[in-house]
Amino acid sequence: MAVAPPDNGTPSAEPRNGFDRYFEISARGSTMSREVRGGLATFFTMAYIVVLNPLILGSAVDGDGQKLPIPALAAATALIAGLMTILMGVVGRFPLALAAGLGVNALVAYEIAPEMTWADAMGLVVIEGLIIAVLVLTGLRTAVFRSVPTQMKTAIGVGIGLFLTIIGLVDAGFVRRIPDEANTTVPVGLGIGGKLASWPLLVFVLGLLLTLVLVVRRVKGAILIGILASTALAIVVEALWNIGPSFVNGVSNPKGWSLNVPELPSTIVDVPDLSLLGNFNVLDSWSRAGWLVVLMFVFTLLITDFFDTMGTMVAVGQEGSMLDERGTPPRAREILLVDSIAAASGGAASVSSNTSYIESAAGVAEGARTGVANLVTGVLFLLAMFLAPLVVVVPFEAASTALVVVGFLMMTAVRTIDWTDYEIAIPAFLTIVLMPFTYSISNGIGAGLITYVVVKLAKGKAREIHPLLYGVAALFVLYFLRGPIESVLQ
């Protein structure tokens, strides 16, 4: 496991002051400079959510044909991400940043909202967050987490590493879906027509190579330096060749920049629009869409948030060697409680469920080990409400270099899985491969745990299965069968 080198010798375990003692900076072998670097790296790898979440939610219409205003979505996305990330740092004291969850926001935008109003849909997100909070307070969520075998937790972290890698490669355009009209069974390919045929792709490749060289040479701040250097190169390239975005007036420009065009903004400060705060309703959806449909929506949100966070928490802790012998990070209960509060808060602010971000591993790779890194990331998100023009300077081609490098670092833990024991190796394998191949953390965890239970039962080893895992496996069976179940209930 790669660990950032010390800044000035080995940090002392003796706390230097009350701040150090509370956040356990020295006790976890960290320093303030590492925490600041880690907080910066985490922010830059996930700042895209301030732009992407409004695009996803703002492009959909609810059952009344209404759209949410994109400027207000951007401001609220940054606000809740900032507040919840700081709360995680102060309460959970763990370097795990939060923001509007990808996948969940698409579910809310394209499946839930069309069946009701936006306020009703966000009300369901609030309900789901409150249910998870109750599960944490009763100890059930923590108990489920601890019931998962240690090697399966390792597999979850490795799978998320591969998931991060494919996210980075796809976001940068290095890997792309081959169009249906190409008349081939190959689903994805390299770049544009099998070639690195654009300036943005060259920026990504050069940035990735630079970051890898810095990592190999153990340069402090390697990932952050890679992001900043790639962004600077992207700004120069855009100024010289005026490449533009990947979509222009709805028309695809495959050689353009993904998400953000790296141009220095004409304005830096803007007043945030917070009009969407509190725009939710927890009651009307039940009469509008029917209680069976609503229950299925809440169940899907619940399962996705519940296990995505579990996997992310393990992966980030694993990257920073912060897990105990059972594969559990410190203050797990507090971490899970803050995550559930964030889910409800995201609904209350109309920006969808907020959840823990695996991009936090980029900050851990930079040396972050405590909640201090979250203070840095959270403040930057709050500033992003006012400095949105600066946030959108970093293109995917620059930020994605960090995701690929972190994916490699997380992949190294695969060596600790006993691949000669098929009873754990097969579930671990499915957990690892299905995350990137289905683009879902929950799918990988669900398939792995179901297979683990089935294999153990087939071997006559039912006593080795924690009782809670039977219930978890049954819930995941319902999760995977929700399509047929919905069709029967309609």
Tab-separated table of C-alpha atoms in Angstrom:
chain	number	residue	atom	x	y	z
A	1	MET	CA	0.000	0.000	0.000
A	2	ALA	CA	1.471	3.316	-1.060
A	3	VAL	CA	1.793	5.793	1.787
A	4	ALA	CA	2.725	9.420	1.396
A	5	PRO	CA	6.222	10.165	2.682
A	6	PRO	CA	6.553	12.244	5.859
A	7	ASP	CA	7.028	15.972	5.526
A	8	ASN	CA	9.701	16.396	8.210
A	9	GLY	CA	10.667	12.986	9.440
A	10	THR	CA	8.203	10.587	11.024
A	11	PRO	CA	5.272	12.433	12.648
A	12	SER	CA	5.133	12.090	16.413
A	13	ALA	CA	2.207	10.227	17.974
A	14	GLU	CA	2.217	12.761	20.825
A	15	PRO	CA	-0.510	15.428	20.218
A	16	ARG	CA	0.853	18.948	19.927
A	17	ASN	CA	-2.329	20.776	21.009
A	18	GLY	CA	-6.063	20.348	21.556
A	19	PHE	CA	-6.828	20.541	17.837
A	20	ASP	CA	-4.298	17.798	17.140
A	21	ARG	CA	-5.678	15.698	20.014
A	22	TYR	CA	-9.299	16.007	18.873
A	23	PHE	CA	-8.631	15.086	15.242
A	24	GLU	CA	-5.884	12.588	16.146
A	25	ILE	CA	-3.540	14.064	13.538
A	26	SER	CA	-0.297	12.891	15.129
A	27	ALA	CA	-1.852	9.691	16.439
A	28	ARG	CA	-2.692	8.640	12.880
A	29	GLY	CA	0.782	9.547	11.642
A	30	SER	CA	-0.290	12.620	9.708
A	31	THR	CA	0.601	16.311	9.589
A	32	MET	CA	-1.327	19.507	8.845
A	33	SER	CA	0.376	19.891	5.473
A	34	ARG	CA	-0.673	16.377	4.454
A	35	GLU	CA	-4.242	17.044	5.542
A	36	VAL	CA	-4.387	20.287	3.563
A	37	ARG	CA	-2.941	18.604	0.466
A	38	GLY	CA	-5.373	15.741	0.859
A	39	GLY	CA	-8.330	18.091	1.240
A	40	LEU	CA	-7.314	19.981	-1.890
A	41	ALA	CA	-6.859	16.786	-3.907
A	42	THR	CA	-10.257	15.460	-2.839
A	43	PHE	CA	-11.971	18.720	-3.764
A	44	PHE	CA	-10.423	18.922	-7.204
A	45	THR	CA	-11.320	15.315	-8.013
A	46	MET	CA	-14.985	15.768	-7.060
A	47	ALA	CA	-15.611	19.470	-7.771
A	48	TYR	CA	-17.218	18.354	-11.038
A	49	ILE	CA	-20.358	17.464	-9.069
A	50	VAL	CA	-21.150	21.178	-8.701
A	51	VAL	CA	-21.567	21.256	-12.477
A	52	LEU	CA	-22.716	17.707	-13.225
A	53	ASN	CA	-25.472	17.342	-10.613
A	54	PRO	CA	-27.353	20.431	-11.868
A	55	LEU	CA	-27.043	19.150	-15.442
A	56	ILE	CA	-28.574	15.784	-14.501
A	57	LEU	CA	-31.380	17.101	-12.311
A	58	GLY	CA	-31.950	20.217	-14.393
A	59	SER	CA	-32.433	18.266	-17.627
A	60	ALA	CA	-35.406	16.241	-16.331
A	61	VAL	CA	-39.054	17.190	-15.856
A	62	ASP	CA	-41.392	16.073	-13.099
A	63	GLY	CA	-44.935	14.757	-13.394
A	64	ASP	CA	-46.216	18.312	-13.849
A	65	GLY	CA	-43.704	19.115	-16.585
A	66	GLN	CA	-41.629	21.391	-14.328
A	67	LYS	CA	-37.826	21.744	-14.344
A	68	LEU	CA	-35.497	22.776	-11.545
A	69	PRO	CA	-33.376	25.924	-12.195
A	70	ILE	CA	-29.753	25.021	-12.873
A	71	PRO	CA	-28.155	28.034	-11.073
A	72	ALA	CA	-30.089	27.225	-7.898
A	73	LEU	CA	-29.153	23.533	-8.211
A	74	ALA	CA	-25.466	24.421	-8.514
A	75	ALA	CA	-25.534	26.657	-5.437
A	76	ALA	CA	-27.445	24.135	-3.316
A	77	THR	CA	-25.206	21.272	-4.498
A	78	ALA	CA	-22.104	23.142	-3.325
A	79	LEU	CA	-23.741	24.256	-0.062
A	80	ILE	CA	-24.876	20.801	1.092
A	81	ALA	CA	-21.626	19.156	-0.055
A	82	GLY	CA	-19.652	21.712	1.943
A	83	LEU	CA	-21.734	21.472	5.120
A	84	MET	CA	-21.966	17.683	5.132
A	85	THR	CA	-18.260	17.240	4.364
A	86	ILE	CA	-17.375	19.511	7.281
A	87	LEU	CA	-19.842	17.648	9.516
A	88	MET	CA	-18.165	14.362	8.575
A	89	GLY	CA	-14.794	15.858	9.444
A	90	VAL	CA	-15.919	17.148	12.834
A	91	VAL	CA	-18.128	14.222	13.912
A	92	GLY	CA	-16.715	11.253	11.980
A	93	ARG	CA	-13.131	12.627	12.033
A	94	PHE	CA	-12.510	10.592	8.905
A	95	PRO	CA	-11.262	11.889	5.501
A	96	LEU	CA	-14.478	11.065	3.667
A	97	ALA	CA	-16.081	13.871	1.647
A	98	LEU	CA	-19.758	13.913	0.695
A	99	ALA	CA	-21.803	15.349	-2.159
A	100	ALA	CA	-24.848	14.571	-4.287
A	101	GLY	CA	-24.653	10.909	-5.245
A	102	LEU	CA	-24.238	9.981	-8.893
A	103	GLY	CA	-26.628	7.240	-9.898
A	104	VAL	CA	-29.045	8.226	-7.153
A	105	ASN	CA	-29.545	11.645	-8.766
A	106	ALA	CA	-30.276	9.946	-12.100
A	107	LEU	CA	-32.773	7.642	-10.384
A	108	VAL	CA	-34.506	10.650	-8.829
A	109	ALA	CA	-34.443	12.647	-12.075
A	110	TYR	CA	-35.531	10.047	-14.616
A	111	GLU	CA	-37.551	7.478	-12.654
A	112	ILE	CA	-39.012	9.058	-9.515
A	113	ALA	CA	-39.707	12.706	-10.441
A	114	PRO	CA	-41.744	11.865	-13.599
A	115	GLU	CA	-44.213	10.006	-11.337
A	116	MET	CA	-44.807	13.016	-9.048
A	117	THR	CA	-43.603	16.575	-8.400
A	118	TRP	CA	-39.997	17.522	-7.666
A	119	ALA	CA	-40.988	18.359	-4.083
A	120	ASP	CA	-42.562	14.909	-3.682
A	121	ALA	CA	-39.499	13.164	-5.144
A	122	MET	CA	-37.140	15.024	-2.836
A	123	GLY	CA	-39.460	14.173	0.060
A	124	LEU	CA	-38.842	10.481	-0.623
A	125	VAL	CA	-35.094	11.150	-0.443
A	126	VAL	CA	-35.622	12.768	2.966
A	127	ILE	CA	-37.634	9.742	4.135
A	128	GLU	CA	-34.912	7.369	2.935
A	129	GLY	CA	-32.231	9.339	4.785
A	130	LEU	CA	-34.240	9.341	7.998
A	131	ILE	CA	-34.781	5.571	7.775
A	132	ILE	CA	-31.034	5.018	7.414
A	133	ALA	CA	-30.426	7.319	10.395
A	134	VAL	CA	-32.760	5.167	12.508
A	135	LEU	CA	-30.899	2.048	11.368
A	136	VAL	CA	-27.619	3.639	12.461
A	137	LEU	CA	-28.957	4.764	15.835
A	138	THR	CA	-30.347	1.297	16.541
A	139	GLY	CA	-26.992	-0.231	15.655
A	140	LEU	CA	-28.370	-2.291	12.769
A	141	ARG	CA	-26.383	-0.593	10.023
A	142	THR	CA	-23.108	-0.970	11.917
A	143	ALA	CA	-23.952	-4.598	12.735
A	144	VAL	CA	-24.570	-5.366	9.064
A	145	PHE	CA	-21.270	-3.739	8.165
A	146	ARG	CA	-19.391	-5.861	10.706
A	147	SER	CA	-21.112	-9.063	9.563
A	148	VAL	CA	-19.359	-8.906	6.189
A	149	PRO	CA	-16.192	-11.101	6.114
A	150	THR	CA	-12.916	-9.180	6.135
A	151	GLN	CA	-11.730	-10.514	2.769
A	152	MET	CA	-15.052	-9.514	1.209
A	153	LYS	CA	-14.477	-5.996	2.530
A	154	THR	CA	-11.070	-6.067	0.857
A	155	ALA	CA	-12.707	-7.181	-2.389
A	156	ILE	CA	-15.133	-4.274	-2.101
A	157	GLY	CA	-12.204	-1.856	-1.871
A	158	VAL	CA	-10.442	-3.437	-4.842
A	159	GLY	CA	-13.633	-3.393	-6.903
A	160	ILE	CA	-14.143	0.274	-6.142
A	161	GLY	CA	-10.567	0.908	-7.263
A	162	LEU	CA	-11.350	-0.619	-10.656
A	163	PHE	CA	-14.639	1.292	-10.689
A	164	LEU	CA	-12.751	4.546	-10.104
A	165	THR	CA	-10.361	3.659	-12.912
A	166	ILE	CA	-13.097	3.090	-15.465
A	167	ILE	CA	-14.841	6.281	-14.323
A	168	GLY	CA	-11.636	8.224	-14.887
A	169	LEU	CA	-10.942	6.655	-18.285
A	170	VAL	CA	-14.509	7.202	-19.491
A	171	ASP	CA	-14.808	10.744	-18.131
A	172	ALA	CA	-11.559	11.653	-19.897
A	173	GLY	CA	-12.766	10.102	-23.163
A	174	PHE	CA	-9.844	7.656	-23.212
A	175	VAL	CA	-12.389	4.803	-23.224
A	176	ARG	CA	-15.624	5.355	-25.167
A	177	ARG	CA	-18.717	3.423	-26.079
A	178	ILE	CA	-18.673	2.291	-29.671
A	179	PRO	CA	-21.790	3.613	-31.463
A	180	ASP	CA	-24.486	1.086	-32.356
A	181	GLU	CA	-24.206	1.972	-36.031
A	182	ALA	CA	-20.632	0.668	-36.037
A	183	ASN	CA	-22.167	-2.810	-36.328
A	184	THR	CA	-19.795	-4.511	-33.913
A	185	THR	CA	-20.218	-6.578	-30.772
A	186	VAL	CA	-17.317	-4.761	-29.085
A	187	PRO	CA	-18.922	-2.405	-26.520
A	188	VAL	CA	-16.056	0.035	-25.912
A	189	GLY	CA	-12.871	1.178	-27.601
A	190	LEU	CA	-9.849	3.431	-27.303
A	191	GLY	CA	-10.400	7.150	-27.793
A	192	ILE	CA	-11.988	8.230	-31.061
A	193	GLY	CA	-12.165	5.388	-33.560
A	194	GLY	CA	-9.375	3.540	-31.777
A	195	LYS	CA	-7.046	6.567	-31.815
A	196	LEU	CA	-6.021	9.308	-29.420
A	197	ALA	CA	-7.239	11.811	-31.958
A	198	SER	CA	-7.821	14.971	-29.917
A	199	TRP	CA	-5.954	17.544	-27.853
A	200	PRO	CA	-8.012	16.845	-24.689
A	201	LEU	CA	-7.008	13.175	-24.850
A	202	LEU	CA	-3.356	14.192	-25.202
A	203	VAL	CA	-3.703	16.414	-22.132
A	204	PHE	CA	-5.134	13.458	-20.175
A	205	VAL	CA	-2.363	11.085	-21.266
A	206	LEU	CA	0.419	13.570	-20.492
A	207	GLY	CA	-1.170	14.442	-17.155
A	208	LEU	CA	-1.529	10.779	-16.242
A	209	LEU	CA	2.086	10.005	-17.155
A	210	LEU	CA	3.297	13.003	-15.148
A	211	THR	CA	1.265	11.927	-12.107
A	212	LEU	CA	2.509	8.338	-12.336
A	213	VAL	CA	6.114	9.504	-12.527
A	214	LEU	CA	5.599	11.736	-9.495
A	215	VAL	CA	3.970	8.857	-7.571
A	216	VAL	CA	6.831	6.483	-8.431
A	217	ARG	CA	9.344	9.093	-7.297
A	218	ARG	CA	7.363	9.575	-4.041
A	219	VAL	CA	6.906	13.302	-4.669
A	220	LYS	CA	4.734	14.941	-2.023
A	221	GLY	CA	1.479	16.213	-3.500
A	222	ALA	CA	1.884	14.078	-6.644
A	223	ILE	CA	-1.817	13.708	-7.390
A	224	LEU	CA	-2.625	17.356	-6.719
A	225	ILE	CA	0.345	18.495	-8.791
A	226	GLY	CA	-0.876	16.277	-11.609
A	227	ILE	CA	-4.351	17.827	-11.552
A	228	LEU	CA	-3.047	21.404	-11.462
A	229	ALA	CA	-0.406	20.800	-14.159
A	230	SER	CA	-2.961	19.102	-16.421
A	231	THR	CA	-5.388	21.997	-15.937
A	232	ALA	CA	-2.678	24.539	-16.776
A	233	LEU	CA	-1.799	22.607	-19.938
A	234	ALA	CA	-5.487	22.376	-20.846
A	235	ILE	CA	-5.898	26.151	-20.491
A	236	VAL	CA	-2.933	26.721	-22.826
A	237	VAL	CA	-4.227	24.194	-25.363
A	238	GLU	CA	-7.705	25.748	-25.363
A	239	ALA	CA	-6.268	29.251	-25.752
A	240	LEU	CA	-4.189	28.170	-28.753
A	241	TRP	CA	-6.671	25.949	-30.615
A	242	ASN	CA	-10.121	27.000	-29.322
A	243	ILE	CA	-11.358	23.405	-29.067
A	244	GLY	CA	-14.636	24.012	-27.245
A	245	PRO	CA	-16.945	21.627	-25.345
A	246	SER	CA	-17.842	18.037	-26.270
A	247	PHE	CA	-21.387	19.194	-27.048
A	248	VAL	CA	-22.168	22.400	-28.928
A	249	ASN	CA	-25.859	23.359	-29.155
A	250	GLY	CA	-26.818	19.739	-28.655
A	251	VAL	CA	-24.456	18.509	-31.385
A	252	SER	CA	-21.680	16.096	-30.393
A	253	ASN	CA	-18.088	17.284	-30.722
A	254	PRO	CA	-16.034	14.160	-29.896
A	255	LYS	CA	-12.768	16.117	-29.924
A	256	GLY	CA	-14.029	18.663	-27.384
A	257	TRP	CA	-13.493	18.980	-23.634
A	258	SER	CA	-15.616	16.854	-21.306
A	259	LEU	CA	-17.915	18.765	-18.930
A	260	ASN	CA	-15.791	21.912	-18.495
A	261	VAL	CA	-13.952	24.035	-21.057
A	262	PRO	CA	-10.628	25.123	-19.465
A	263	GLU	CA	-10.881	28.873	-19.958
A	264	LEU	CA	-9.985	31.563	-17.473
A	265	PRO	CA	-13.360	33.068	-16.460
A	266	SER	CA	-14.264	36.692	-17.081
A	267	THR	CA	-15.879	36.877	-13.624
A	268	ILE	CA	-14.745	35.154	-10.463
A	269	VAL	CA	-17.422	35.858	-7.843
A	270	ASP	CA	-21.160	35.265	-8.235
A	271	VAL	CA	-24.074	35.478	-5.771
A	272	PRO	CA	-25.528	32.007	-5.043
A	273	ASP	CA	-29.228	31.238	-5.583
A	274	LEU	CA	-30.500	29.236	-2.589
A	275	SER	CA	-34.196	29.294	-3.493
A	276	LEU	CA	-34.497	25.480	-3.596
A	277	LEU	CA	-33.706	24.959	0.091
A	278	GLY	CA	-36.669	23.395	1.888
A	279	ASN	CA	-38.597	22.670	-1.309
A	280	PHE	CA	-39.695	19.116	-0.413
A	281	ASN	CA	-42.895	17.295	0.540
A	282	VAL	CA	-43.000	13.950	2.379
A	283	LEU	CA	-46.715	13.171	2.043
A	284	ASP	CA	-48.196	13.854	-1.402
A	285	SER	CA	-46.142	11.233	-3.284
A	286	TRP	CA	-48.054	8.412	-1.597
A	287	SER	CA	-51.382	9.520	-3.085
A	288	ARG	CA	-49.892	10.682	-6.381
A	289	ALA	CA	-47.917	7.576	-7.393
A	290	GLY	CA	-49.442	4.903	-5.151
A	291	TRP	CA	-47.947	3.440	-2.005
A	292	LEU	CA	-46.540	0.311	-3.673
A	293	VAL	CA	-44.601	2.317	-6.242
A	294	VAL	CA	-43.406	4.733	-3.571
A	295	LEU	CA	-42.242	1.877	-1.317
A	296	MET	CA	-40.261	0.401	-4.202
A	297	PHE	CA	-38.634	3.768	-4.892
A	298	VAL	CA	-37.706	4.217	-1.222
A	299	PHE	CA	-36.371	0.654	-1.050
A	300	THR	CA	-34.175	1.198	-4.115
A	301	LEU	CA	-32.810	4.469	-2.704
A	302	LEU	CA	-32.240	2.791	0.649
A	303	ILE	CA	-30.298	-0.181	-0.708
A	304	THR	CA	-28.175	2.000	-2.984
A	305	ASP	CA	-27.198	4.486	-0.264
A	306	PHE	CA	-26.821	1.850	2.448
A	307	PHE	CA	-24.239	-0.299	0.682
A	308	ASP	CA	-22.532	2.312	-1.500
A	309	THR	CA	-21.422	4.067	1.669
A	310	MET	CA	-20.281	0.838	3.270
A	311	GLY	CA	-18.090	0.055	0.274
A	312	THR	CA	-16.732	3.574	0.025
A	313	MET	CA	-15.905	3.729	3.729
A	314	VAL	CA	-13.980	0.464	3.529
A	315	ALA	CA	-12.129	1.442	0.363
A	316	VAL	CA	-10.999	4.824	1.704
A	317	GLY	CA	-9.960	3.306	5.036
A	318	GLN	CA	-8.127	0.538	3.228
A	319	GLU	CA	-6.228	3.021	1.069
A	320	GLY	CA	-5.013	4.826	4.189
A	321	SER	CA	-4.370	1.670	6.261
A	322	MET	CA	-6.980	2.893	8.752
A	323	LEU	CA	-8.980	-0.327	9.195
A	324	ASP	CA	-8.829	-2.590	12.233
A	325	GLU	CA	-8.407	-6.370	12.103
A	326	ARG	CA	-12.097	-6.754	11.191
A	327	GLY	CA	-11.820	-4.319	8.303
A	328	THR	CA	-13.689	-1.576	10.186
A	329	PRO	CA	-12.607	2.082	10.147
A	330	PRO	CA	-12.480	4.167	13.343
A	331	ARG	CA	-15.736	5.792	14.490
A	332	ALA	CA	-17.754	3.745	12.008
A	333	ARG	CA	-21.056	4.536	13.741
A	334	GLU	CA	-20.471	8.292	13.555
A	335	ILE	CA	-19.420	8.035	9.911
A	336	LEU	CA	-22.595	6.166	9.008
A	337	LEU	CA	-24.773	8.574	10.995
A	338	VAL	CA	-23.376	11.635	9.217
A	339	ASP	CA	-23.866	9.879	5.891
A	340	SER	CA	-27.548	9.277	6.683
A	341	ILE	CA	-28.005	12.909	7.738
A	342	ALA	CA	-26.426	13.923	4.431
A	343	ALA	CA	-28.908	11.796	2.500
A	344	ALA	CA	-31.861	13.549	4.147
A	345	SER	CA	-30.210	16.974	3.816
A	346	GLY	CA	-29.719	16.497	0.084
A	347	GLY	CA	-33.432	15.836	-0.325
A	348	ALA	CA	-34.342	18.818	1.832
A	349	ALA	CA	-32.217	21.054	-0.439
A	350	SER	CA	-33.614	19.541	-3.689
A	351	VAL	CA	-30.213	18.250	-4.845
A	352	SER	CA	-30.875	14.520	-4.309
A	353	SER	CA	-29.301	12.255	-1.692
A	354	ASN	CA	-25.807	13.230	-0.578
A	355	THR	CA	-23.448	10.351	0.045
A	356	SER	CA	-19.804	9.531	0.688
A	357	TYR	CA	-17.535	9.952	-2.346
A	358	ILE	CA	-14.956	7.401	-3.365
A	359	GLU	CA	-12.936	10.291	-4.828
A	360	SER	CA	-11.948	10.902	-1.191
A	361	ALA	CA	-9.355	8.201	-1.813
A	362	ALA	CA	-7.431	10.767	-3.871
A	363	GLY	CA	-7.003	12.843	-0.725
A	364	VAL	CA	-6.007	9.799	1.313
A	365	ALA	CA	-3.419	8.959	-1.332
A	366	GLU	CA	-2.025	12.456	-0.732
A	367	GLY	CA	-1.640	11.700	2.970
A	368	ALA	CA	-5.000	12.675	4.515
A	369	ARG	CA	-5.855	10.519	7.529
A	370	THR	CA	-8.219	12.668	9.596
A	371	GLY	CA	-11.257	14.920	9.423
A	372	VAL	CA	-9.026	17.973	8.989
A	373	ALA	CA	-8.840	17.208	5.264
A	374	ASN	CA	-12.648	17.405	5.228
A	375	LEU	CA	-12.525	20.894	6.696
A	376	VAL	CA	-10.405	21.975	3.732
A	377	THR	CA	-12.623	20.223	1.168
A	378	GLY	CA	-15.814	21.477	2.813
A	379	VAL	CA	-14.700	25.108	2.926
A	380	LEU	CA	-13.732	24.905	-0.747
A	381	PHE	CA	-17.220	23.620	-1.585
A	382	LEU	CA	-18.768	26.513	0.339
A	383	LEU	CA	-16.525	28.933	-1.536
A	384	ALA	CA	-17.585	27.224	-4.762
A	385	MET	CA	-21.063	28.680	-4.221
A	386	PHE	CA	-19.530	32.090	-4.813
A	387	LEU	CA	-16.618	31.040	-7.031
A	388	ALA	CA	-18.478	28.810	-9.453
A	389	PRO	CA	-16.652	30.334	-12.471
A	390	LEU	CA	-13.316	29.063	-11.073
A	391	VAL	CA	-14.650	25.602	-10.242
A	392	VAL	CA	-15.634	24.986	-13.862
A	393	VAL	CA	-12.115	25.659	-15.152
A	394	VAL	CA	-10.909	22.106	-14.413
A	395	PRO	CA	-11.956	19.697	-17.207
A	396	PHE	CA	-12.537	15.983	-16.747
A	397	GLU	CA	-9.352	15.344	-18.731
A	398	ALA	CA	-7.346	16.956	-15.905
A	399	ALA	CA	-9.251	15.672	-12.854
A	400	SER	CA	-9.559	12.099	-14.139
A	401	THR	CA	-5.819	11.491	-13.899
A	402	ALA	CA	-6.246	11.283	-10.130
A	403	LEU	CA	-9.002	8.675	-10.374
A	404	VAL	CA	-6.861	6.337	-12.479
A	405	VAL	CA	-3.850	6.629	-10.162
A	406	VAL	CA	-5.981	6.082	-7.059
A	407	GLY	CA	-7.564	3.082	-8.760
A	408	PHE	CA	-4.116	1.538	-9.061
A	409	LEU	CA	-3.275	2.219	-5.418
A	410	MET	CA	-6.517	0.593	-4.263
A	411	MET	CA	-6.010	-2.378	-6.574
A	412	THR	CA	-2.832	-3.355	-4.745
A	413	ALA	CA	-4.862	-4.739	-1.814
A	414	VAL	CA	-6.014	-7.632	-4.025
A	415	ARG	CA	-2.941	-9.555	-2.891
A	416	THR	CA	-4.434	-10.038	0.590
A	417	ILE	CA	-7.342	-12.147	-0.713
A	418	ASP	CA	-6.815	-15.922	-0.549
A	419	TRP	CA	-7.432	-16.876	-4.192
A	420	THR	CA	-6.820	-20.564	-3.422
A	421	ASP	CA	-9.970	-20.671	-1.264
A	422	TYR	CA	-12.819	-20.719	-3.780
A	423	GLU	CA	-15.418	-20.159	-1.056
A	424	ILE	CA	-14.148	-16.589	-0.647
A	425	ALA	CA	-12.372	-16.148	-3.995
A	426	ILE	CA	-15.480	-16.575	-6.172
A	427	PRO	CA	-17.647	-14.065	-4.243
A	428	ALA	CA	-14.669	-11.704	-4.086
A	429	PHE	CA	-14.129	-12.022	-7.842
A	430	LEU	CA	-17.766	-11.194	-8.625
A	431	THR	CA	-17.671	-8.268	-6.217
A	432	ILE	CA	-14.581	-6.860	-7.902
A	433	VAL	CA	-15.540	-7.276	-11.559
A	434	LEU	CA	-19.212	-6.342	-11.390
A	435	MET	CA	-18.579	-2.887	-9.948
A	436	PRO	CA	-16.796	-1.535	-13.042
A	437	PHE	CA	-18.700	-3.732	-15.510
A	438	THR	CA	-22.139	-2.645	-14.244
A	439	TYR	CA	-21.042	0.857	-13.176
A	440	SER	CA	-22.460	0.314	-9.691
A	441	ILE	CA	-20.926	-0.284	-6.271
A	442	SER	CA	-24.184	-1.749	-4.941
A	443	ASN	CA	-24.431	-4.277	-7.768
A	444	GLY	CA	-20.950	-5.602	-6.987
A	445	ILE	CA	-21.571	-5.820	-3.246
A	446	GLY	CA	-24.967	-7.465	-3.767
A	447	ALA	CA	-23.727	-10.094	-6.215
A	448	GLY	CA	-20.740	-10.892	-4.007
A	449	LEU	CA	-22.749	-11.308	-0.795
A	450	ILE	CA	-25.475	-13.389	-2.433
A	451	THR	CA	-22.834	-15.661	-3.949
A	452	TYR	CA	-21.007	-15.916	-0.618
A	453	VAL	CA	-24.176	-17.136	1.133
A	454	VAL	CA	-25.056	-19.561	-1.678
A	455	VAL	CA	-21.540	-21.050	-1.805
A	456	LYS	CA	-21.342	-21.491	1.958
A	457	LEU	CA	-24.761	-23.191	2.028
A	458	ALA	CA	-23.758	-25.461	-0.868
A	459	LYS	CA	-20.679	-26.504	1.114
A	460	GLY	CA	-22.766	-27.255	4.196
A	461	LYS	CA	-21.192	-24.417	6.174
A	462	ALA	CA	-24.289	-22.484	7.164
A	463	ARG	CA	-22.863	-21.859	10.643
A	464	GLU	CA	-20.041	-19.772	9.150
A	465	ILE	CA	-22.548	-17.268	7.773
A	466	HIS	CA	-23.359	-14.381	10.091
A	467	PRO	CA	-27.153	-14.405	10.692
A	468	LEU	CA	-27.489	-10.825	9.422
A	469	LEU	CA	-26.017	-11.819	6.052
A	470	TYR	CA	-29.056	-13.975	5.319
A	471	GLY	CA	-31.270	-10.916	5.606
A	472	VAL	CA	-28.843	-8.777	3.599
A	473	ALA	CA	-28.682	-11.391	0.833
A	474	ALA	CA	-32.487	-11.610	0.746
A	475	LEU	CA	-32.750	-7.811	0.432
A	476	PHE	CA	-30.290	-7.837	-2.444
A	477	VAL	CA	-32.310	-10.546	-4.180
A	478	LEU	CA	-35.300	-8.180	-3.984
A	479	TYR	CA	-33.057	-5.351	-5.203
A	480	PHE	CA	-32.011	-7.278	-8.306
A	481	LEU	CA	-35.577	-8.459	-8.947
A	482	ARG	CA	-37.167	-5.041	-8.487
A	483	GLY	CA	-37.944	-4.800	-12.215
A	484	PRO	CA	-40.137	-7.925	-12.321
A	485	ILE	CA	-41.609	-7.023	-8.923
A	486	GLU	CA	-42.596	-3.559	-10.169
A	487	SER	CA	-44.236	-5.051	-13.258
A	488	VAL	CA	-46.282	-7.422	-11.092
A	489	LEU	CA	-47.357	-4.659	-8.732
A	490	GLN	CA	-48.469	-2.294	-11.497
